[in-house]
Coordinates of C-alpha atoms (C1' of nucleotides) in Angstrom, one line a residue:
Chain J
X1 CA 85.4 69.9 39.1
X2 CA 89.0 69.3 39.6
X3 CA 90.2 66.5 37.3
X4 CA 92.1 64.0 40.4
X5 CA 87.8 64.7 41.7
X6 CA 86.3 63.3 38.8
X7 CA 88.2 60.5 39.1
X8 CA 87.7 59.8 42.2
X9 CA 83.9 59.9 42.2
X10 CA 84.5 57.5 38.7
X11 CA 86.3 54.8 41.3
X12 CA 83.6 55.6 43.7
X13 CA 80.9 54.9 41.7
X14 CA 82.2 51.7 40.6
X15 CA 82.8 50.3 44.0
X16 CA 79.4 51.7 45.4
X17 CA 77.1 50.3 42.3
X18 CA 79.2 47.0 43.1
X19 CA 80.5 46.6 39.6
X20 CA 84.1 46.5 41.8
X21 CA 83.6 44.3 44.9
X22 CA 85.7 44.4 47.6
X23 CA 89.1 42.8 46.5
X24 CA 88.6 43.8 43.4
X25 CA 91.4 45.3 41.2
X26 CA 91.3 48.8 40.6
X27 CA 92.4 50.4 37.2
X28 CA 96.4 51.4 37.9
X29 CA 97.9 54.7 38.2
X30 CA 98.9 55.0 34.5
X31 CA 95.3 52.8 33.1
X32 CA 93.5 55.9 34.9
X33 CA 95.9 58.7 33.4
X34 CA 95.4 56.8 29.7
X35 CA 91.5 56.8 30.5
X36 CA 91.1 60.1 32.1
X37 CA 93.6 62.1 30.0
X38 CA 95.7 63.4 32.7
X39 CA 98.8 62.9 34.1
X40 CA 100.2 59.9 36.3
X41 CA 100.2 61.6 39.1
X42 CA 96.8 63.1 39.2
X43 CA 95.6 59.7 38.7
X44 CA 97.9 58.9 41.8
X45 CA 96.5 61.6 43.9
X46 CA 92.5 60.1 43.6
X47 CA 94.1 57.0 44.4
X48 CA 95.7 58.2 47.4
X49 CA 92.8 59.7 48.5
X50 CA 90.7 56.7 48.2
X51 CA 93.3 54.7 50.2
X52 CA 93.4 57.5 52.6
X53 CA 89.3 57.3 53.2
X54 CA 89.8 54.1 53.4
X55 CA 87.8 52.7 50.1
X56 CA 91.3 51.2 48.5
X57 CA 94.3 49.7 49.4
X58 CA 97.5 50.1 47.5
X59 CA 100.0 47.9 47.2
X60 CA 103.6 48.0 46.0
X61 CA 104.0 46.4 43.0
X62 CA 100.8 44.1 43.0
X63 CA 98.2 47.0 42.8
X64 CA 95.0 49.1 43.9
X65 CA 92.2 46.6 45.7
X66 CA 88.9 47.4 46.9
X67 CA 89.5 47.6 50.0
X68 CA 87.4 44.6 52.1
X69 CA 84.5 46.6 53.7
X70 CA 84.3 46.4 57.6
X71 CA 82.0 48.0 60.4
X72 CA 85.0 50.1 61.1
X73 CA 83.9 53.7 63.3
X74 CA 87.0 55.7 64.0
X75 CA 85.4 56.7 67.1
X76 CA 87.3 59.6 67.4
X77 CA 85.3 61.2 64.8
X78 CA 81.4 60.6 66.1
X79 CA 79.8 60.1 62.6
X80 CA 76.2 59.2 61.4
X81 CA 75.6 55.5 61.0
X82 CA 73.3 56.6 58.1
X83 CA 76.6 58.0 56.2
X84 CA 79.0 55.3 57.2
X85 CA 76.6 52.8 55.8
X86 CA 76.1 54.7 52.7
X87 CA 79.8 55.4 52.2
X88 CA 80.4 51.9 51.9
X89 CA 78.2 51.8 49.4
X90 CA 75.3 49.9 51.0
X91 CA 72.0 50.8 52.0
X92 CA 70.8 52.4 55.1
X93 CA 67.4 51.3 57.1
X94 CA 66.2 51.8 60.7
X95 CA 63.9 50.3 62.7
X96 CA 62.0 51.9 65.7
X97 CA 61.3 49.9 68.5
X98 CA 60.3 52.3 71.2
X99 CA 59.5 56.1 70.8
X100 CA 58.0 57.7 74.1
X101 CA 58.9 60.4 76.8
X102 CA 58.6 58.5 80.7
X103 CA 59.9 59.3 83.9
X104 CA 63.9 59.0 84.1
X105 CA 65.3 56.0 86.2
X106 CA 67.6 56.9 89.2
X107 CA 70.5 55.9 86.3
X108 CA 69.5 58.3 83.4
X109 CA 68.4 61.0 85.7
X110 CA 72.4 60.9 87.0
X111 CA 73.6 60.6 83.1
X112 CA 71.0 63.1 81.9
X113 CA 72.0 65.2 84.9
X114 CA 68.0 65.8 85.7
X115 CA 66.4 64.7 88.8
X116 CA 65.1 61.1 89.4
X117 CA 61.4 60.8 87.7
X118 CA 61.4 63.6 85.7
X119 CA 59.9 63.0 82.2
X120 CA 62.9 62.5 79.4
X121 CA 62.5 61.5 76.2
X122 CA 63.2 57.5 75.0
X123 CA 64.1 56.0 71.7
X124 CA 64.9 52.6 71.0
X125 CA 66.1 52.2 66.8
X126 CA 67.9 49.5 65.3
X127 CA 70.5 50.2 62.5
X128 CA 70.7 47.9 59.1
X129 CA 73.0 47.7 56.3
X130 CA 71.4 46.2 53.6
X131 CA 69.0 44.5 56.0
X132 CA 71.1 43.3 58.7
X133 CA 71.0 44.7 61.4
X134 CA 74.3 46.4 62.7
X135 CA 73.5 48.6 65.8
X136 CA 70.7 48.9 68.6
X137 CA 70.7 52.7 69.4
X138 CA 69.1 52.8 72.7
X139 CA 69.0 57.2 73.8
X140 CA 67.6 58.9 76.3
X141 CA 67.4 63.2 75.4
X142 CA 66.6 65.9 77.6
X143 CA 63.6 67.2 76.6
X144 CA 64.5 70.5 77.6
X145 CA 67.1 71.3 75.0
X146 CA 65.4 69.5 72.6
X147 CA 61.5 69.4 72.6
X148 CA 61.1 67.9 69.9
X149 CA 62.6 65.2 69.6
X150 CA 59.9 62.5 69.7
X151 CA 57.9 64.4 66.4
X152 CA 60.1 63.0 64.2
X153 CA 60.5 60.1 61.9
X154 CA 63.3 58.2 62.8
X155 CA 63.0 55.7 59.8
X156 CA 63.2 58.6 57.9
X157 CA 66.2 60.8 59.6
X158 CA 68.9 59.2 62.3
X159 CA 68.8 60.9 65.3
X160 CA 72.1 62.3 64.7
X161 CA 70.9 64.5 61.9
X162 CA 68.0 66.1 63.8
X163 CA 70.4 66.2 67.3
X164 CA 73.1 67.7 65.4
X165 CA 70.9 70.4 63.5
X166 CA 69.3 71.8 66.8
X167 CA 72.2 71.3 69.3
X168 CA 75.4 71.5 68.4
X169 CA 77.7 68.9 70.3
X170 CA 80.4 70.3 72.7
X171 CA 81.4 67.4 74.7
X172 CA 81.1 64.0 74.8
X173 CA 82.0 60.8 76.7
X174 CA 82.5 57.2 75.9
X175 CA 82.7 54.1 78.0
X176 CA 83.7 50.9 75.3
X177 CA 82.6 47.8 76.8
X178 CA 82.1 44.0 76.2
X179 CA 78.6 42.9 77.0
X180 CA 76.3 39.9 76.7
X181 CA 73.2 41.5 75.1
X182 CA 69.7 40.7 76.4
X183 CA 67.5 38.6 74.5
X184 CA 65.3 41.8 73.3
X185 CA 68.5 43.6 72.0
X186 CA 69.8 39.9 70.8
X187 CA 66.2 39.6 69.0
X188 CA 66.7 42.9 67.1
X189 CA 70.3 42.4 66.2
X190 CA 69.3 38.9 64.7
X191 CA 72.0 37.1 67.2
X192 CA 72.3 33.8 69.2
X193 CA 72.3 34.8 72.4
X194 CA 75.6 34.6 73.6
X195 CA 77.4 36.4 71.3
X196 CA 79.5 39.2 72.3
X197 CA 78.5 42.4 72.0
X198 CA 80.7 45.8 72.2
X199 CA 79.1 48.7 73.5
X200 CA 79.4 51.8 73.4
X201 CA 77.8 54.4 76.2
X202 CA 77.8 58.0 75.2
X203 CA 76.9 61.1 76.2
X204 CA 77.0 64.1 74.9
X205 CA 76.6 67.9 75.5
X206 CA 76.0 71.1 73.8
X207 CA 75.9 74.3 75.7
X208 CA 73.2 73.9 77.7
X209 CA 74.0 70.8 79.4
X210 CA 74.4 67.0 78.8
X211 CA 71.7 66.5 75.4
X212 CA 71.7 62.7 75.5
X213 CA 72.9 59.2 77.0
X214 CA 72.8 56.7 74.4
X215 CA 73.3 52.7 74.7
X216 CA 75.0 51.6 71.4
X217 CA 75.2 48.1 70.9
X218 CA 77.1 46.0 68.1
X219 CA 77.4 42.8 67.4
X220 CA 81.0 41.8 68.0
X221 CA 81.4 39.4 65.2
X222 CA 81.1 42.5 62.5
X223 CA 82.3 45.3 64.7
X224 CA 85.3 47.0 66.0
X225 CA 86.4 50.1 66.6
X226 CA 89.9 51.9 65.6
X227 CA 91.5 54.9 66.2
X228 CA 95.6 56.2 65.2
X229 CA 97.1 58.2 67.5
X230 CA 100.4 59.7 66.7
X231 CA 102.8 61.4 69.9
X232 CA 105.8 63.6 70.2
X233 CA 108.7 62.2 72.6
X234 CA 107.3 63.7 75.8
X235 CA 109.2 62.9 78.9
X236 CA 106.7 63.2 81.2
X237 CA 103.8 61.3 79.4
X238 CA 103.6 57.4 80.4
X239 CA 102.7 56.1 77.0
X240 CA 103.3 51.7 77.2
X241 CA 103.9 49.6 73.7
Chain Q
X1 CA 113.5 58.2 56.1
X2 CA 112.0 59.8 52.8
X3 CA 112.4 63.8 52.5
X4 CA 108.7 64.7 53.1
X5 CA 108.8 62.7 56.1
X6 CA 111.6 64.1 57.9
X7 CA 109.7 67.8 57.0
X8 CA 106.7 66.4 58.7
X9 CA 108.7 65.7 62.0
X10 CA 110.3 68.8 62.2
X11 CA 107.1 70.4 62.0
X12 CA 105.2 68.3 64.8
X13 CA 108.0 68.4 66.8
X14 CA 107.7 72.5 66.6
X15 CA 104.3 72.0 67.8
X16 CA 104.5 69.1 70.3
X17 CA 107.4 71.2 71.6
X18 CA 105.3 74.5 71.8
X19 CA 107.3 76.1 70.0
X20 CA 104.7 76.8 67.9
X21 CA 101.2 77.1 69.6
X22 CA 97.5 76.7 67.8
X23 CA 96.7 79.2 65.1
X24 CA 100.7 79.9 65.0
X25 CA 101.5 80.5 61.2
X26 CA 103.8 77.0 60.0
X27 CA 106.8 77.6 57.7
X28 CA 105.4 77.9 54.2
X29 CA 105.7 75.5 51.1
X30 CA 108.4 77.4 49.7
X31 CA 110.2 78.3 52.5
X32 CA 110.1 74.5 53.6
X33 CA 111.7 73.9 50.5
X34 CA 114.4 76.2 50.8
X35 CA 115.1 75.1 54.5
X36 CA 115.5 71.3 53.3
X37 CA 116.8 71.4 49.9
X38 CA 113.5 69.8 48.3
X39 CA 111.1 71.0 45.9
X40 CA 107.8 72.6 46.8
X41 CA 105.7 69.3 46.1
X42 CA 108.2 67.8 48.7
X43 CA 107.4 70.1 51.4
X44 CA 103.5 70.6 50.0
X45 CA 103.1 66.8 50.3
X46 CA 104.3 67.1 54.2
X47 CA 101.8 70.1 55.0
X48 CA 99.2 68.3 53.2
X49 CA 99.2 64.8 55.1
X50 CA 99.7 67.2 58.4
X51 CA 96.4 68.9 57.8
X52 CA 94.7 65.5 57.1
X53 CA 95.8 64.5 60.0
X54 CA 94.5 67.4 62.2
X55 CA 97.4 69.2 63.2
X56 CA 97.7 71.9 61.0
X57 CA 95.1 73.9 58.5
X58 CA 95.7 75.7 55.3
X59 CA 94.4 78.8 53.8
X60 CA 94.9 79.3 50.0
X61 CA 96.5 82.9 49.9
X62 CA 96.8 82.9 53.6
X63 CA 99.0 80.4 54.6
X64 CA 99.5 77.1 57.1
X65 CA 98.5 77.3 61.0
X66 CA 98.8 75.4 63.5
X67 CA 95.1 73.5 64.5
X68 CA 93.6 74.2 67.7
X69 CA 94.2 71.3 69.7
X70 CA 91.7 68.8 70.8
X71 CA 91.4 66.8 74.3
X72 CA 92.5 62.9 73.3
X73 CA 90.7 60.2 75.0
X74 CA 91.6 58.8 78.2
X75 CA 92.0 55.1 77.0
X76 CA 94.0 56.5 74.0
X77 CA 96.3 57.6 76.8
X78 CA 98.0 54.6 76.1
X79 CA 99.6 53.7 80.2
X80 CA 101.6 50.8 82.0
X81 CA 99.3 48.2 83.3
X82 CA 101.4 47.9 86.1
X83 CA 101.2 51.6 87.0
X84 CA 97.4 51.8 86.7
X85 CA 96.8 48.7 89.1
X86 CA 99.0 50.1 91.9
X87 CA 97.3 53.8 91.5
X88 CA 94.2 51.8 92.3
X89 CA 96.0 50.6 95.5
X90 CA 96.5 47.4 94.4
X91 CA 99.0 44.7 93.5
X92 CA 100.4 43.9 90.1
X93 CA 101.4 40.3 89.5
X94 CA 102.7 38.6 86.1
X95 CA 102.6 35.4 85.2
X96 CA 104.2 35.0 81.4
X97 CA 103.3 31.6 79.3
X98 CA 105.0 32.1 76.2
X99 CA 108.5 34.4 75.2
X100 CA 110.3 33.3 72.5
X101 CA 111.2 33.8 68.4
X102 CA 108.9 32.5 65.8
X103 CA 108.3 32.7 62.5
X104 CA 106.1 35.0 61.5
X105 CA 102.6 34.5 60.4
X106 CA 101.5 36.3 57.3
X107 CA 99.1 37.9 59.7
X108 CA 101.5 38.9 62.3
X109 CA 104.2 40.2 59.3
X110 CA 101.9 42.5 57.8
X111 CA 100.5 43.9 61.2
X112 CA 104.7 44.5 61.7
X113 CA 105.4 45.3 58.5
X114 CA 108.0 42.2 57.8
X115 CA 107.9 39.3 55.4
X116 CA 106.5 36.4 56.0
X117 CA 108.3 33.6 58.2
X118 CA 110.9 36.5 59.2
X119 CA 111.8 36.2 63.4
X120 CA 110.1 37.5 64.9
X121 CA 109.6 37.7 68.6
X122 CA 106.0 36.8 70.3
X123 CA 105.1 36.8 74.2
X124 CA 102.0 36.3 76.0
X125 CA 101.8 37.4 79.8
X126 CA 98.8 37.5 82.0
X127 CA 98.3 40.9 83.8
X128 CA 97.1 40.6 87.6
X129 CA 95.6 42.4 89.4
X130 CA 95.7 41.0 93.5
X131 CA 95.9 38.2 92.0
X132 CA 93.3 38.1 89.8
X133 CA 93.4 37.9 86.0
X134 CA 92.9 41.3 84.6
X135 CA 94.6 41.3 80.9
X136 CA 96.0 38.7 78.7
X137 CA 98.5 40.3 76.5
X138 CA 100.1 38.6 73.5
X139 CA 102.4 40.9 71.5
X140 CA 104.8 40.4 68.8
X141 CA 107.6 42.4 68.7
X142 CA 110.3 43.3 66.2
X143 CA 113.5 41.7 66.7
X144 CA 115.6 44.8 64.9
X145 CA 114.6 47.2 66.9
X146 CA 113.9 45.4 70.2
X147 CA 116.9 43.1 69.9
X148 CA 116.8 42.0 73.5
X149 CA 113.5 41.8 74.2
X150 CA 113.5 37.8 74.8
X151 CA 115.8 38.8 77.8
X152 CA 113.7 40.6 80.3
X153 CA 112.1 39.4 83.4
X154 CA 108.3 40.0 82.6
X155 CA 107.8 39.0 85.7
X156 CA 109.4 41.9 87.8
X157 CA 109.5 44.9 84.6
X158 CA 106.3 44.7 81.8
X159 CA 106.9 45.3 78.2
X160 CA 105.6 48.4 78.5
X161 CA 108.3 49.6 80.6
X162 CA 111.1 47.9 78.7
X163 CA 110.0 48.8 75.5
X164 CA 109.2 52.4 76.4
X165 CA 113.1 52.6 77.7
X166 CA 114.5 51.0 74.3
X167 CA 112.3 52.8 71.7
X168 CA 110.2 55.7 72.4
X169 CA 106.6 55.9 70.9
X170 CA 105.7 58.1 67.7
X171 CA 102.5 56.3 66.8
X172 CA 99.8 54.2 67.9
X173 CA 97.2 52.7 66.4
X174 CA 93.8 50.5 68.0
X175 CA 91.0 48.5 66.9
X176 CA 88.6 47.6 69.7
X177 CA 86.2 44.7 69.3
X178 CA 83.7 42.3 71.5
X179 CA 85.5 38.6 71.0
X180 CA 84.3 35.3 72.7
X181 CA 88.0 34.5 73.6
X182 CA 89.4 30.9 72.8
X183 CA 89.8 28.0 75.8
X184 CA 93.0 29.1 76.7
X185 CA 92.7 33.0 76.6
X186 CA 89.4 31.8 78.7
X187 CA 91.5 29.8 81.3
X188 CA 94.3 32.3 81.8
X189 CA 91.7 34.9 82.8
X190 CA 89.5 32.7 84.8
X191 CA 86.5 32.6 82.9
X192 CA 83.7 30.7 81.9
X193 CA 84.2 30.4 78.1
X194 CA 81.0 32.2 76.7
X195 CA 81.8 35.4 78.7
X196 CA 82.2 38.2 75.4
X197 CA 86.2 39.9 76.4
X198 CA 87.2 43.4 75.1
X199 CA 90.1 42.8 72.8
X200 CA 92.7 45.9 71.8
X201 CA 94.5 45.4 68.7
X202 CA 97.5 47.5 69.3
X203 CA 100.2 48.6 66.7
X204 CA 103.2 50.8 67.6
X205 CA 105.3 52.4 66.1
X206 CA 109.1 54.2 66.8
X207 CA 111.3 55.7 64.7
X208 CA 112.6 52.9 62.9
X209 CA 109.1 51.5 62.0
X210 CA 106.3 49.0 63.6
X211 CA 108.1 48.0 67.1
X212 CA 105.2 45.6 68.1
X213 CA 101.6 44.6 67.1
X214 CA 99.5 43.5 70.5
X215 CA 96.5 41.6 71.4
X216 CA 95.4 42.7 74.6
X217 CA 92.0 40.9 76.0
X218 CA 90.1 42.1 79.0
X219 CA 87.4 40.2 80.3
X220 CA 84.1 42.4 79.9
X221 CA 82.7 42.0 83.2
X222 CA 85.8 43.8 84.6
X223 CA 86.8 46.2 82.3
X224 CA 85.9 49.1 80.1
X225 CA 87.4 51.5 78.3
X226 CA 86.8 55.6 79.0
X227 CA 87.0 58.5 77.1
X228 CA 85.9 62.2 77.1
X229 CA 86.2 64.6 74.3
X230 CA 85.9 68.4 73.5
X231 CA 85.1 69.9 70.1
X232 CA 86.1 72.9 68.6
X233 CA 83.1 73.6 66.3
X234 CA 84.2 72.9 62.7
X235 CA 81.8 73.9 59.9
X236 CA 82.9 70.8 58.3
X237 CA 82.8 68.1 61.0
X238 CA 79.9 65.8 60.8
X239 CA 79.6 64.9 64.6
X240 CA 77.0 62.8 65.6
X241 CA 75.0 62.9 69.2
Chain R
dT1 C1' 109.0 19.5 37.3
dT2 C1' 111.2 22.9 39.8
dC3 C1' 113.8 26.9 40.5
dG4 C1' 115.8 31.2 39.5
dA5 C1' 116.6 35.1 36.6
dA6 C1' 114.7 38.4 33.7
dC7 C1' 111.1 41.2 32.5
dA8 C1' 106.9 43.9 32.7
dC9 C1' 104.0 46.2 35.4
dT10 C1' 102.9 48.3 39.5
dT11 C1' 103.2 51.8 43.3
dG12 C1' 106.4 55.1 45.9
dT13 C1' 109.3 59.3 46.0
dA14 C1' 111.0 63.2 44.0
dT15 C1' 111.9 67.3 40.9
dA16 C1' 111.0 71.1 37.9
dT17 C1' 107.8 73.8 35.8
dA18 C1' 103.5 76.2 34.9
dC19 C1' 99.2 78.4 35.7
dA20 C1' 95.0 79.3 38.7
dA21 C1' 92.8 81.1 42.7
dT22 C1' 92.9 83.4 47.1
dT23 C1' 94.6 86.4 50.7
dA24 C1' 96.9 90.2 52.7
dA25 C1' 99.9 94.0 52.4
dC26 C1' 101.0 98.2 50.3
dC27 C1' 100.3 102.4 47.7
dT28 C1' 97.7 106.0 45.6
dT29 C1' 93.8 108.8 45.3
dC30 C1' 89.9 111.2 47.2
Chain B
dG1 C1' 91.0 108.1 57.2
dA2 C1' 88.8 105.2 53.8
dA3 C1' 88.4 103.0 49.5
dG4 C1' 90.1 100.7 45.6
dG5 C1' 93.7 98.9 42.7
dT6 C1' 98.0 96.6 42.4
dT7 C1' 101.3 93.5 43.8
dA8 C1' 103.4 89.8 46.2
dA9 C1' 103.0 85.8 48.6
dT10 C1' 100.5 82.0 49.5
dT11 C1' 98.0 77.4 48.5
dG12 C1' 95.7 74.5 44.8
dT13 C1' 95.9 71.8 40.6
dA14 C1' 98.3 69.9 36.9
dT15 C1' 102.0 68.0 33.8
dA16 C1' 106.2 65.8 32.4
dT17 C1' 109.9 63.3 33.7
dA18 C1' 113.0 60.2 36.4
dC19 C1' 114.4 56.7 39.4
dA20 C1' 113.5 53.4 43.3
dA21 C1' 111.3 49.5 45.2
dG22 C1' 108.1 45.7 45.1
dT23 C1' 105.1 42.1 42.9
dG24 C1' 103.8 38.8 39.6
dT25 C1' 104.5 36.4 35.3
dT26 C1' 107.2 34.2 31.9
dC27 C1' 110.9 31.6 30.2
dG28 C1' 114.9 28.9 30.1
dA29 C1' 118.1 25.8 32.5
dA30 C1' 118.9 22.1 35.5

DNA sequence: TTCGAACACTTGTATATACAATTAACCTTC
DNA sequence: GAAGGTTAATTGTATATACAAGTGTTCGAA
């Protein structure tokens, strides 16, 4: 293993075992080289990287921090909630509310892109992070391009790693929205009632069509969303500040 | 601007310019070098943050190419309020509450990358759309490279299109959440208090640095955000469905 | 007690150098 | 023409060194 890797997976560990909370210094450039045997600036490069992934933040002059841990998706990049949970170093459990195959309403039959009443496959599972719940994950899947679906154990494997292993994504589509959740979907994220929600509607297709339309819903008070774009001076784009 | 910086421009301007189209071979590390006057690690350190940041992709004995390019999101498509409402065929109306310099927050410095209690420069403007409250956008602005922001009419022109005038856009960055807003946000859009908002935490960036850091809040009965994406498939991504 | 300068320590940028690992082109032999 | 070896060029990792810029602590003077 390259040496600036070792180090970083040293860092790593201490931050996931939670012997470094969030805040929490983080052994400087030159502490690490003196520790590690290496130079400064392979100590600085597995720093770098960590502030990069997000796991530290560096500050001129003061330090390295543990960088405060947040529901932050870079929705850009359509990840498994199981990993994000677990790359922050906390653990990952799901709850399945509803696992069934029933005849498509006029709405999913137009996401799905299947006739109305035609029998599609329905999941309801709800997220946690150490316990609390984070997401309701509410999908419907076409049962055509993936049959299935419905014989496996969700509290066991998200549906993004079975999805993703038998149909890999070619598209997908997002509407971001603020929502006051229903008092089912309020009940499994543990909320009051009127708290705002963000949710996320996606779809997504592989080859043979549009796979599934899925209802994600957060709890706004420990989620956002963030995304970096960078642009070249184009003169006819319409970019605003 | 530091060295590997001005290396990294050159090279996304190539690209953004088409110059240099996906899988076209980039300049390599020693040849950068050469060009600028800087050591390989310079010109290595450019290449390096290019390819984490998806533009280009190295092969070790091959060389640096240019990354396919991906489809950006609609809603990343960052456009003039103003704009948007009349392509809907309807009429844009301001009404600003607040433009004026302030000392900055510690908040509001770090989002712009100032000290603490420098000037700044802060508005807040309801957008309407037929009169109806669609947006309430506060923004801070930097006073160095916006000096005459204070000055506009944001009644008749929108920061957008002053600020895209003054200092063109090189980078953007966004964190979408579900917020309650507070009594006034509530009363400028029109809304009973509990309704949940979309808010856009906005950073941009010219040139010279951080130009402005935004709050924009929609109300989420009457707005959502869109996006459609395309993947290339990438034995490493880990996309979810 | 407060304030400012000095100092120590930190991260940030940069250079020169060296060796490792991989790829692709070229040349020689069959 | 194909195969294999060599070579050159590339990226990858690492070290030592130097200076710049920023933060936080300490100490002395007012």
């Amino acid at each position: 293993m390259a040496k600036f890797s070792a180090i970083k997976q040293h860092i790593y560990r201490k931050i996931a075992s939670g012997d470094w909370p969030e805040h929490h210094p983080v052994s400087s450039e030159n502490a690490l080289a003196e520790q590690f045997s290496v130079s400064r600036m392979t100590a600085r490069r597995a720093l770098q990287e960590l502030a990069e992934e997000g796991l530290v933040v560096r500050s001129k002059g003061s330090g390295t921090y543990v960088a405060p841990i947040k529901s932050q998706t870079s929705f850009m990049a359509i990840r498994n909630i199981a990993d994000e949970i677990r790359q922050r170093g906390h653990e990952y459990s799901a709850q399945v509310h509803v696992l069934r195959h029933e005849r498509a309403t006029a709405q999913v039959a137009d996401m799905l892109q299947v006739r109305e009443h035609t029998q599609v496959f329905h999941s309801v599972i709800t997220h946690c992070e150490d316990g609390i719940p984070v997401q309701v994950e509410e999908r419907y899947v076409n049962p055509e391009i993936v049959p299935k679906y419905l014989r496996q154990d969700y509290r066991q494997i998200t549906p993004h790693e079975y999805l993703c292993a038998i149909s890999p994504l070619t598209e997908a589509s997002h509407v971001i929205e603020a929502v006051t959740p229903s008092a089912t979907v309020a009940q499994w994220l543990q909320l009051d009632k009127a708290e705002p929600c963000l949710r996320i509607q996606r779809r997504t297709w592989s080859e043979q069509g549009v796979v599934t339309y899925a209802l994600l819903t957060h709890p706004g008070s420990r989620f956002t969303l963030g995304g970096h774009l960078q642009f070249t001076a184009q003169p006819h784009s319409s970019n605003t500040l």
